[in-house]
Amino acid sequence: MELLPGTASLDETALARAMIEVIPHASALGMELVEAGPGVVEIAMPWREEFVGDPRTGVLHGGVISALMDTCCGAAVLTHPDRPATTATIDLRIDYLRSATSGQRVRTRAECFHMTRSVAFVRAVAHDEGESPVATATGTFTVGV
């Protein structure tokens, strides 16, 4: 069973874009596909006042960063050359390195670097418009047929 029916023949870009469009929270958070290739996806999310965790500083809440990184990692699994039909998060460890700068969009690049018959292994890095990363993540995802 396909996670996204009718997507088996899509290229990586179209598949990643379809995934973002079908997941309600991804649309609600304004996630946009930047690029996609075999097992590698980059997604951006705009800064919005309703995503702020600390109104005094305008810093984004960690939950929206987590949602961005999780979605990007899942898309990287689905675009892997082995093209699993479905995936779901088993585990996602996020290390927050610094606050994202108020007013700047955040983008995450994820890579599915290893896949077994049942588990995909992914790593990701989130940046705002600065050079140093905001967060890094490593995760495992189910691989469904």
CSV table of N, CA, C and O in Angstrom, one decimal, residues 10-133:
chain,number,residue,atom,x,y,z
A,10,LEU,N,6.2,8.9,-9.6
A,10,LEU,CA,6.7,10.3,-9.5
A,10,LEU,C,8.2,10.4,-9.2
A,10,LEU,O,8.8,9.5,-8.6
A,11,ASP,N,8.8,11.4,-9.7
A,11,ASP,CA,10.2,11.6,-9.4
A,11,ASP,C,10.3,12.1,-7.9
A,11,ASP,O,9.3,12.4,-7.3
A,12,GLU,N,11.5,12.3,-7.4
A,12,GLU,CA,11.7,12.6,-6.0
A,12,GLU,C,11.1,14.0,-5.7
A,12,GLU,O,10.5,14.2,-4.6
A,13,THR,N,11.2,14.9,-6.5
A,13,THR,CA,10.7,16.3,-6.3
A,13,THR,C,9.2,16.2,-6.2
A,13,THR,O,8.6,16.8,-5.2
A,14,ALA,N,8.5,15.6,-7.1
A,14,ALA,CA,7.1,15.5,-7.1
A,14,ALA,C,6.6,14.7,-5.9
A,14,ALA,O,5.6,15.1,-5.3
A,15,LEU,N,7.3,13.7,-5.5
A,15,LEU,CA,6.9,12.8,-4.4
A,15,LEU,C,7.0,13.6,-3.1
A,15,LEU,O,6.1,13.6,-2.2
A,16,ALA,N,8.1,14.3,-2.9
A,16,ALA,CA,8.3,15.1,-1.7
A,16,ALA,C,7.3,16.2,-1.6
A,16,ALA,O,6.7,16.5,-0.5
A,17,ARG,N,7.0,16.8,-2.7
A,17,ARG,CA,6.0,17.9,-2.7
A,17,ARG,C,4.6,17.3,-2.3
A,17,ARG,O,3.9,17.9,-1.6
A,18,ALA,N,4.3,16.2,-2.9
A,18,ALA,CA,3.0,15.5,-2.6
A,18,ALA,C,2.9,15.2,-1.1
A,18,ALA,O,1.8,15.3,-0.5
A,19,MET,N,4.0,14.7,-0.5
A,19,MET,CA,4.0,14.4,0.9
A,19,MET,C,3.7,15.6,1.7
A,19,MET,O,2.9,15.6,2.7
A,20,ILE,N,4.3,16.7,1.4
A,20,ILE,CA,4.1,18.0,2.2
A,20,ILE,C,2.6,18.4,2.1
A,20,ILE,O,2.0,18.8,3.0
A,21,GLU,N,2.1,18.3,0.9
A,21,GLU,CA,0.7,18.8,0.6
A,21,GLU,C,-0.3,17.9,1.3
A,21,GLU,O,-1.4,18.4,1.7
A,22,VAL,N,0.0,16.6,1.5
A,22,VAL,CA,-1.0,15.7,2.1
A,22,VAL,C,-1.0,15.7,3.6
A,22,VAL,O,-2.0,15.3,4.2
A,23,ILE,N,0.1,16.1,4.2
A,23,ILE,CA,0.2,16.1,5.7
A,23,ILE,C,-0.4,17.5,6.2
A,23,ILE,O,0.2,18.5,5.9
A,24,PRO,N,-1.5,17.5,7.0
A,24,PRO,CA,-2.1,18.7,7.4
A,24,PRO,C,-1.1,19.7,8.2
A,24,PRO,O,-1.2,20.9,7.9
A,25,HIS,N,-0.3,19.1,9.1
A,25,HIS,CA,0.5,20.0,9.9
A,25,HIS,C,1.6,20.7,9.0
A,25,HIS,O,2.0,21.8,9.3
A,26,ALA,N,2.1,20.0,8.0
A,26,ALA,CA,3.1,20.5,7.1
A,26,ALA,C,2.5,21.7,6.4
A,26,ALA,O,3.2,22.8,6.2
A,27,SER,N,1.3,21.6,5.9
A,27,SER,CA,0.6,22.8,5.2
A,27,SER,C,0.4,23.9,6.2
A,27,SER,O,0.6,25.1,5.9
A,28,ALA,N,-0.1,23.5,7.4
A,28,ALA,CA,-0.4,24.6,8.5
A,28,ALA,C,0.9,25.3,8.9
A,28,ALA,O,0.8,26.5,9.2
A,29,LEU,N,2.0,24.7,8.8
A,29,LEU,CA,3.3,25.3,9.2
A,29,LEU,C,3.9,26.0,8.0
A,29,LEU,O,5.0,26.6,8.2
A,30,GLY,N,3.3,25.9,6.9
A,30,GLY,CA,3.8,26.6,5.7
A,30,GLY,C,5.1,26.0,5.1
A,30,GLY,O,5.9,26.7,4.5
A,31,MET,N,5.3,24.7,5.3
A,31,MET,CA,6.5,24.1,4.8
A,31,MET,C,6.5,24.1,3.3
A,31,MET,O,5.5,23.8,2.7
A,32,GLU,N,7.7,24.3,2.7
A,32,GLU,CA,7.8,24.4,1.3
A,32,GLU,C,9.0,23.5,0.9
A,32,GLU,O,10.1,23.6,1.5
A,33,LEU,N,8.9,22.8,-0.2
A,33,LEU,CA,10.0,22.0,-0.7
A,33,LEU,C,11.0,22.9,-1.3
A,33,LEU,O,10.7,23.7,-2.1
A,34,VAL,N,12.3,22.7,-0.9
A,34,VAL,CA,13.4,23.5,-1.6
A,34,VAL,C,14.0,22.6,-2.7
A,34,VAL,O,14.1,23.1,-3.8
A,35,GLU,N,14.3,21.4,-2.3
A,35,GLU,CA,14.8,20.5,-3.4
A,35,GLU,C,14.7,19.0,-2.9
A,35,GLU,O,14.6,18.8,-1.7
A,36,ALA,N,14.7,18.1,-3.8
A,36,ALA,CA,14.7,16.7,-3.4
A,36,ALA,C,15.5,15.9,-4.5
A,36,ALA,O,15.5,16.2,-5.7
A,37,GLY,N,16.2,14.9,-4.0
A,37,GLY,CA,16.9,14.0,-4.8
A,37,GLY,C,16.8,12.6,-4.2
A,37,GLY,O,16.1,12.4,-3.2
A,38,PRO,N,17.5,11.6,-4.7
A,38,PRO,CA,17.4,10.3,-4.2
A,38,PRO,C,17.9,10.2,-2.7
A,38,PRO,O,19.1,10.3,-2.4
A,39,GLY,N,16.9,10.1,-1.8
A,39,GLY,CA,17.2,10.0,-0.4
A,39,GLY,C,17.6,11.3,0.3
A,39,GLY,O,18.0,11.2,1.4
A,40,VAL,N,17.5,12.4,-0.4
A,40,VAL,CA,17.9,13.7,0.2
A,40,VAL,C,16.8,14.7,-0.1
A,40,VAL,O,16.4,14.8,-1.2
A,41,VAL,N,16.3,15.4,1.0
A,41,VAL,CA,15.3,16.4,0.8
A,41,VAL,C,15.6,17.6,1.6
A,41,VAL,O,16.2,17.5,2.7
A,42,GLU,N,15.3,18.8,1.1
A,42,GLU,CA,15.4,20.0,1.9
A,42,GLU,C,14.1,20.7,1.9
A,42,GLU,O,13.5,20.9,0.8
A,43,ILE,N,13.6,21.1,3.1
A,43,ILE,CA,12.3,21.7,3.2
A,43,ILE,C,12.5,23.0,4.1
A,43,ILE,O,13.3,23.0,5.1
A,44,ALA,N,11.8,24.1,3.7
A,44,ALA,CA,11.9,25.3,4.5
A,44,ALA,C,10.6,25.6,5.1
A,44,ALA,O,9.5,25.2,4.6
A,45,MET,N,10.6,26.4,6.2
A,45,MET,CA,9.5,26.8,6.9
A,45,MET,C,9.6,28.3,7.3
A,45,MET,O,10.7,28.7,7.8
A,46,PRO,N,8.6,29.1,7.0
A,46,PRO,CA,8.8,30.5,7.3
A,46,PRO,C,8.7,30.8,8.8
A,46,PRO,O,8.1,30.0,9.6
A,47,TRP,N,9.3,31.9,9.3
A,47,TRP,CA,9.1,32.4,10.6
A,47,TRP,C,7.7,33.0,10.7
A,47,TRP,O,7.3,33.7,9.8
A,48,ARG,N,6.9,32.7,11.7
A,48,ARG,CA,5.6,33.3,11.9
A,48,ARG,C,5.4,33.5,13.4
A,48,ARG,O,5.8,32.8,14.2
A,49,GLU,N,4.7,34.6,13.7
A,49,GLU,CA,4.5,35.0,15.1
A,49,GLU,C,3.8,33.9,15.9
A,49,GLU,O,4.2,33.7,17.1
A,50,GLU,N,2.9,33.2,15.3
A,50,GLU,CA,2.2,32.1,16.0
A,50,GLU,C,3.0,30.9,16.3
A,50,GLU,O,2.6,30.0,17.0
A,51,PHE,N,4.2,30.8,15.7
A,51,PHE,CA,5.2,29.7,16.0
A,51,PHE,C,6.2,30.1,17.1
A,51,PHE,O,7.0,29.3,17.5
A,52,VAL,N,6.1,31.3,17.7
A,52,VAL,CA,7.0,31.8,18.6
A,52,VAL,C,6.8,31.1,20.0
A,52,VAL,O,5.7,31.0,20.5
A,53,GLY,N,7.9,30.6,20.6
A,53,GLY,CA,7.8,30.0,21.9
A,53,GLY,C,8.1,31.0,23.0
A,53,GLY,O,7.6,30.9,24.1
A,54,ASP,N,8.9,32.1,22.7
A,54,ASP,CA,9.2,33.1,23.7
A,54,ASP,C,8.9,34.5,23.1
A,54,ASP,O,9.6,35.0,22.3
A,55,PRO,N,7.7,35.0,23.5
A,55,PRO,CA,7.3,36.3,22.9
A,55,PRO,C,8.2,37.5,23.2
A,55,PRO,O,8.3,38.4,22.4
A,56,ARG,N,9.1,37.4,24.2
A,56,ARG,CA,10.0,38.5,24.5
A,56,ARG,C,11.1,38.5,23.5
A,56,ARG,O,11.6,39.6,23.2
A,57,THR,N,11.5,37.4,22.9
A,57,THR,CA,12.6,37.3,22.0
A,57,THR,C,12.2,37.0,20.6
A,57,THR,O,13.0,37.2,19.6
A,58,GLY,N,11.0,36.5,20.4
A,58,GLY,CA,10.6,36.1,19.0
A,58,GLY,C,11.2,34.8,18.6
A,58,GLY,O,11.1,34.4,17.4
A,59,VAL,N,11.8,34.0,19.5
A,59,VAL,CA,12.4,32.7,19.2
A,59,VAL,C,11.3,31.7,18.9
A,59,VAL,O,10.4,31.6,19.7
A,60,LEU,N,11.5,30.9,17.9
A,60,LEU,CA,10.6,29.9,17.5
A,60,LEU,C,10.5,28.8,18.6
A,60,LEU,O,11.5,28.5,19.2
A,61,HIS,N,9.3,28.2,18.8
A,61,HIS,CA,9.2,27.1,19.7
A,61,HIS,C,9.9,25.9,19.1
A,61,HIS,O,9.8,25.6,17.9
A,62,GLY,N,10.5,25.1,20.0
A,62,GLY,CA,11.2,23.9,19.5
A,62,GLY,C,10.3,22.9,18.8
A,62,GLY,O,10.7,22.1,18.0
A,63,GLY,N,9.0,22.9,19.2
A,63,GLY,CA,8.1,22.0,18.6
A,63,GLY,C,7.9,22.2,17.1
A,63,GLY,O,7.8,21.2,16.3
A,64,VAL,N,8.0,23.4,16.6
A,64,VAL,CA,7.9,23.6,15.2
A,64,VAL,C,9.1,23.2,14.4
A,64,VAL,O,9.1,22.7,13.3
A,65,ILE,N,10.3,23.4,15.1
A,65,ILE,CA,11.5,22.9,14.5
A,65,ILE,C,11.5,21.3,14.5
A,65,ILE,O,11.9,20.7,13.5
A,66,SER,N,11.0,20.7,15.5
A,66,SER,CA,10.9,19.3,15.5
A,66,SER,C,10.0,18.8,14.4
A,66,SER,O,10.3,17.8,13.7
A,67,ALA,N,8.8,19.4,14.2
A,67,ALA,CA,7.9,19.0,13.2
A,67,ALA,C,8.6,19.1,11.8
A,67,ALA,O,8.4,18.3,10.9
A,68,LEU,N,9.3,20.2,11.6
A,68,LEU,CA,10.0,20.4,10.3
A,68,LEU,C,11.0,19.3,10.1
A,68,LEU,O,11.1,18.7,9.0
A,69,MET,N,11.8,19.0,11.1
A,69,MET,CA,12.9,18.0,10.9
A,69,MET,C,12.3,16.6,10.7
A,69,MET,O,12.7,15.8,9.9
A,70,ASP,N,11.2,16.3,11.5
A,70,ASP,CA,10.6,15.0,11.3
A,70,ASP,C,10.0,14.8,9.9
A,70,ASP,O,10.2,13.8,9.3
A,71,THR,N,9.3,15.8,9.4
A,71,THR,CA,8.7,15.8,8.1
A,71,THR,C,9.8,15.6,7.0
A,71,THR,O,9.6,14.8,6.1
A,72,CYS,N,10.8,16.4,7.2
A,72,CYS,CA,11.9,16.3,6.2
A,72,CYS,C,12.6,15.0,6.2
A,72,CYS,O,12.9,14.4,5.1
A,73,CYS,N,12.8,14.4,7.4
A,73,CYS,CA,13.4,13.1,7.5
A,73,CYS,C,12.5,12.0,6.8
A,73,CYS,O,12.9,11.1,6.1
A,74,GLY,N,11.2,12.1,7.1
A,74,GLY,CA,10.2,11.1,6.4
A,74,GLY,C,10.3,11.3,4.9
A,74,GLY,O,10.2,10.2,4.2
A,75,ALA,N,10.3,12.5,4.4
A,75,ALA,CA,10.4,12.7,3.0
A,75,ALA,C,11.7,12.1,2.4
A,75,ALA,O,11.7,11.5,1.3
A,76,ALA,N,12.8,12.2,3.1
A,76,ALA,CA,14.1,11.6,2.7
A,76,ALA,C,13.9,10.1,2.6
A,76,ALA,O,14.5,9.5,1.6
A,77,VAL,N,13.2,9.5,3.5
A,77,VAL,CA,13.0,8.0,3.4
A,77,VAL,C,12.2,7.7,2.2
A,77,VAL,O,12.6,6.8,1.4
A,78,LEU,N,11.1,8.4,1.9
A,78,LEU,CA,10.3,8.0,0.8
A,78,LEU,C,10.9,8.3,-0.5
A,78,LEU,O,10.5,7.7,-1.5
A,79,THR,N,11.9,9.2,-0.6
A,79,THR,CA,12.6,9.4,-1.9
A,79,THR,C,13.9,8.6,-2.0
A,79,THR,O,14.6,8.8,-3.0
A,80,HIS,N,14.2,7.8,-1.1
A,80,HIS,CA,15.4,6.9,-1.2
A,80,HIS,C,15.2,6.0,-2.4
A,80,HIS,O,14.1,5.6,-2.8
A,81,PRO,N,16.3,5.6,-3.1
A,81,PRO,CA,16.2,4.8,-4.3
A,81,PRO,C,15.4,3.5,-4.1
A,81,PRO,O,14.8,3.0,-5.1
A,82,ASP,N,15.4,2.9,-2.9
A,82,ASP,CA,14.6,1.7,-2.7
A,82,ASP,C,13.1,2.0,-2.6
A,82,ASP,O,12.3,1.1,-2.6
A,83,ARG,N,12.7,3.3,-2.5
A,83,ARG,CA,11.3,3.8,-2.6
A,83,ARG,C,10.3,2.9,-1.7
A,83,ARG,O,9.4,2.3,-2.3
A,84,PRO,N,10.4,3.0,-0.4
A,84,PRO,CA,9.4,2.3,0.4
A,84,PRO,C,8.0,2.9,0.1
A,84,PRO,O,7.9,4.1,-0.1
A,85,ALA,N,7.0,2.1,0.3
A,85,ALA,CA,5.6,2.6,0.0
A,85,ALA,C,5.1,3.5,1.2
A,85,ALA,O,4.3,4.4,1.0
A,86,THR,N,5.6,3.1,2.4
A,86,THR,CA,5.2,3.9,3.6
A,86,THR,C,6.3,4.1,4.5
A,86,THR,O,7.3,3.3,4.5
A,87,THR,N,6.2,5.0,5.5
A,87,THR,CA,7.1,5.2,6.5
A,87,THR,C,6.5,5.9,7.7
A,87,THR,O,5.4,6.5,7.5
A,88,ALA,N,7.1,5.7,8.9
A,88,ALA,CA,6.6,6.4,10.1
A,88,ALA,C,7.8,6.5,11.0
A,88,ALA,O,8.8,5.7,10.9
A,89,THR,N,7.8,7.5,11.8
A,89,THR,CA,8.9,7.7,12.7
A,89,THR,C,9.0,6.7,13.8
A,89,THR,O,8.0,6.4,14.5
A,90,ILE,N,10.1,6.0,14.0
A,90,ILE,CA,10.3,5.1,15.1
A,90,ILE,C,11.0,5.9,16.3
A,90,ILE,O,10.5,5.9,17.4
A,91,ASP,N,12.0,6.7,15.9
A,91,ASP,CA,12.8,7.4,16.9
A,91,ASP,C,13.4,8.6,16.2
A,91,ASP,O,13.8,8.5,15.1
A,92,LEU,N,13.3,9.8,16.8
A,92,LEU,CA,14.0,11.0,16.3
A,92,LEU,C,14.6,11.7,17.4
A,92,LEU,O,14.0,12.2,18.3
A,93,ARG,N,15.9,11.8,17.4
A,93,ARG,CA,16.7,12.5,18.4
A,93,ARG,C,17.1,13.9,17.8
A,93,ARG,O,17.7,13.9,16.8
A,94,ILE,N,16.7,14.9,18.5
A,94,ILE,CA,17.1,16.3,18.0
A,94,ILE,C,18.0,16.9,19.1
A,94,ILE,O,17.7,17.0,20.3
A,95,ASP,N,19.1,17.5,18.6
A,95,ASP,CA,20.0,18.3,19.5
A,95,ASP,C,19.8,19.7,19.0
A,95,ASP,O,20.2,20.1,17.9
A,96,TYR,N,19.2,20.6,19.9
A,96,TYR,CA,19.1,22.0,19.6
A,96,TYR,C,20.4,22.7,20.0
A,96,TYR,O,20.8,22.6,21.1
A,97,LEU,N,21.0,23.3,19.0
A,97,LEU,CA,22.3,23.9,19.2
A,97,LEU,C,22.3,25.4,19.6
A,97,LEU,O,23.2,25.9,20.2
A,98,ARG,N,21.3,26.1,19.1
A,98,ARG,CA,21.1,27.5,19.4
A,98,ARG,C,19.6,27.8,19.0
A,98,ARG,O,19.0,27.1,18.3
A,99,SER,N,19.2,29.0,19.4
A,99,SER,CA,17.9,29.5,19.0
A,99,SER,C,17.9,30.0,17.5
A,99,SER,O,18.9,30.6,17.1
A,100,ALA,N,16.8,29.7,16.8
A,100,ALA,CA,16.7,30.2,15.4
A,100,ALA,C,16.5,31.7,15.6
A,100,ALA,O,15.8,32.2,16.5
A,101,THR,N,17.1,32.5,14.7
A,101,THR,CA,17.0,33.9,14.7
A,101,THR,C,15.6,34.4,14.4
A,101,THR,O,15.0,34.0,13.4
A,102,SER,N,15.0,35.3,15.3
A,102,SER,CA,13.7,35.8,15.1
A,102,SER,C,13.5,36.4,13.7
A,102,SER,O,14.4,37.2,13.3
A,103,GLY,N,12.4,36.1,13.0
A,103,GLY,CA,12.1,36.7,11.7
A,103,GLY,C,12.7,35.9,10.6
A,103,GLY,O,12.4,36.3,9.4
A,104,GLN,N,13.6,34.9,10.8
A,104,GLN,CA,14.2,34.2,9.7
A,104,GLN,C,13.6,32.8,9.5
A,104,GLN,O,13.2,32.2,10.5
A,105,ARG,N,13.4,32.5,8.2
A,105,ARG,CA,12.9,31.1,7.9
A,105,ARG,C,13.9,30.1,8.4
A,105,ARG,O,15.1,30.4,8.4
A,106,VAL,N,13.5,28.9,8.6
A,106,VAL,CA,14.3,27.8,9.0
A,106,VAL,C,14.2,26.7,7.9
A,106,VAL,O,13.1,26.4,7.4
A,107,ARG,N,15.3,26.1,7.5
A,107,ARG,CA,15.3,25.1,6.5
A,107,ARG,C,16.0,23.9,7.0
A,107,ARG,O,17.0,24.0,7.8
A,108,THR,N,15.5,22.7,6.7
A,108,THR,CA,16.2,21.4,7.1
A,108,THR,C,16.5,20.6,5.9
A,108,THR,O,15.7,20.5,4.9
A,109,ARG,N,17.7,20.0,5.9
A,109,ARG,CA,18.2,19.1,4.9
A,109,ARG,C,18.4,17.8,5.5
A,109,ARG,O,19.1,17.6,6.5
A,110,ALA,N,17.7,16.8,5.0
A,110,ALA,CA,17.7,15.4,5.6
A,110,ALA,C,18.3,14.4,4.5
A,110,ALA,O,18.0,14.6,3.3
A,111,GLU,N,19.0,13.4,5.0
A,111,GLU,CA,19.5,12.4,4.1
A,111,GLU,C,19.2,11.0,4.7
A,111,GLU,O,19.5,10.8,5.9
A,112,CYS,N,18.6,10.2,3.9
A,112,CYS,CA,18.4,8.8,4.3
A,112,CYS,C,19.7,8.0,3.9
A,112,CYS,O,19.9,7.8,2.7
A,113,PHE,N,20.6,7.7,4.8
A,113,PHE,CA,21.9,7.2,4.5
A,113,PHE,C,22.0,5.7,4.5
A,113,PHE,O,23.0,5.1,4.1
A,114,HIS,N,21.0,5.0,5.1
A,114,HIS,CA,21.1,3.5,5.2
A,114,HIS,C,19.6,3.0,5.3
A,114,HIS,O,18.8,3.6,6.0
A,115,MET,N,19.4,1.9,4.6
A,115,MET,CA,18.0,1.3,4.7
A,115,MET,C,18.1,-0.2,4.7
A,115,MET,O,18.9,-0.8,3.9
A,116,THR,N,17.4,-0.8,5.7
A,116,THR,CA,17.3,-2.2,5.7
A,116,THR,C,15.9,-2.6,5.2
A,116,THR,O,15.2,-1.8,4.7
A,117,ARG,N,15.6,-3.9,5.4
A,117,ARG,CA,14.2,-4.3,4.9
A,117,ARG,C,13.1,-3.7,5.7
A,117,ARG,O,12.0,-3.5,5.3
A,118,SER,N,13.4,-3.3,7.0
A,118,SER,CA,12.4,-2.8,7.9
A,118,SER,C,12.6,-1.4,8.5
A,118,SER,O,11.7,-0.8,9.1
A,119,VAL,N,13.9,-0.9,8.4
A,119,VAL,CA,14.2,0.3,9.1
A,119,VAL,C,15.1,1.2,8.2
A,119,VAL,O,16.0,0.7,7.6
A,120,ALA,N,14.8,2.5,8.2
A,120,ALA,CA,15.6,3.5,7.5
A,120,ALA,C,16.3,4.4,8.5
A,120,ALA,O,15.7,4.7,9.5
A,121,PHE,N,17.5,4.7,8.2
A,121,PHE,CA,18.3,5.6,9.1
A,121,PHE,C,18.6,6.9,8.4
A,121,PHE,O,19.0,7.0,7.3
A,122,VAL,N,18.3,8.0,9.2
A,122,VAL,CA,18.3,9.3,8.6
A,122,VAL,C,19.0,10.3,9.5
A,122,VAL,O,19.0,10.1,10.7
A,123,ARG,N,19.7,11.3,8.9
A,123,ARG,CA,20.3,12.4,9.6
A,123,ARG,C,19.9,13.7,9.0
A,123,ARG,O,19.6,13.7,7.8
A,124,ALA,N,19.8,14.8,9.8
A,124,ALA,CA,19.3,16.0,9.3
A,124,ALA,C,20.0,17.2,10.0
A,124,ALA,O,20.4,17.0,11.2
A,125,VAL,N,20.0,18.3,9.3
A,125,VAL,CA,20.5,19.6,9.9
A,125,VAL,C,19.6,20.7,9.6
A,125,VAL,O,19.1,20.8,8.4
A,126,ALA,N,19.3,21.5,10.6
A,126,ALA,CA,18.4,22.7,10.4
A,126,ALA,C,19.2,24.0,10.5
A,126,ALA,O,20.1,24.1,11.4
A,127,HIS,N,19.0,24.9,9.6
A,127,HIS,CA,19.6,26.2,9.6
A,127,HIS,C,18.6,27.3,9.5
A,127,HIS,O,17.6,27.1,8.9
A,128,ASP,N,18.9,28.5,10.1
A,128,ASP,CA,18.1,29.7,9.7
A,128,ASP,C,18.9,30.3,8.6
A,128,ASP,O,19.6,29.6,7.9
A,129,GLU,N,18.9,31.6,8.5
A,129,GLU,CA,19.7,32.2,7.4
A,129,GLU,C,21.2,32.4,7.7
A,129,GLU,O,21.9,32.9,6.9
A,130,GLY,N,21.6,32.0,8.9
A,130,GLY,CA,23.0,32.1,9.3
A,130,GLY,C,23.7,30.8,8.9
A,130,GLY,O,23.2,29.9,8.4
A,131,GLU,N,25.0,30.9,9.2
A,131,GLU,CA,25.9,29.8,8.8
A,131,GLU,C,25.8,28.6,9.8
A,131,GLU,O,25.9,27.4,9.4
A,132,SER,N,25.8,28.9,11.1
A,132,SER,CA,25.8,27.8,12.0
A,132,SER,C,24.5,27.1,12.2
A,132,SER,O,23.4,27.8,12.1
A,133,PRO,N,24.5,25.8,12.4
A,133,PRO,CA,23.2,25.1,12.5
A,133,PRO,C,22.4,25.5,13.7
A,133,PRO,O,22.9,25.8,14.8
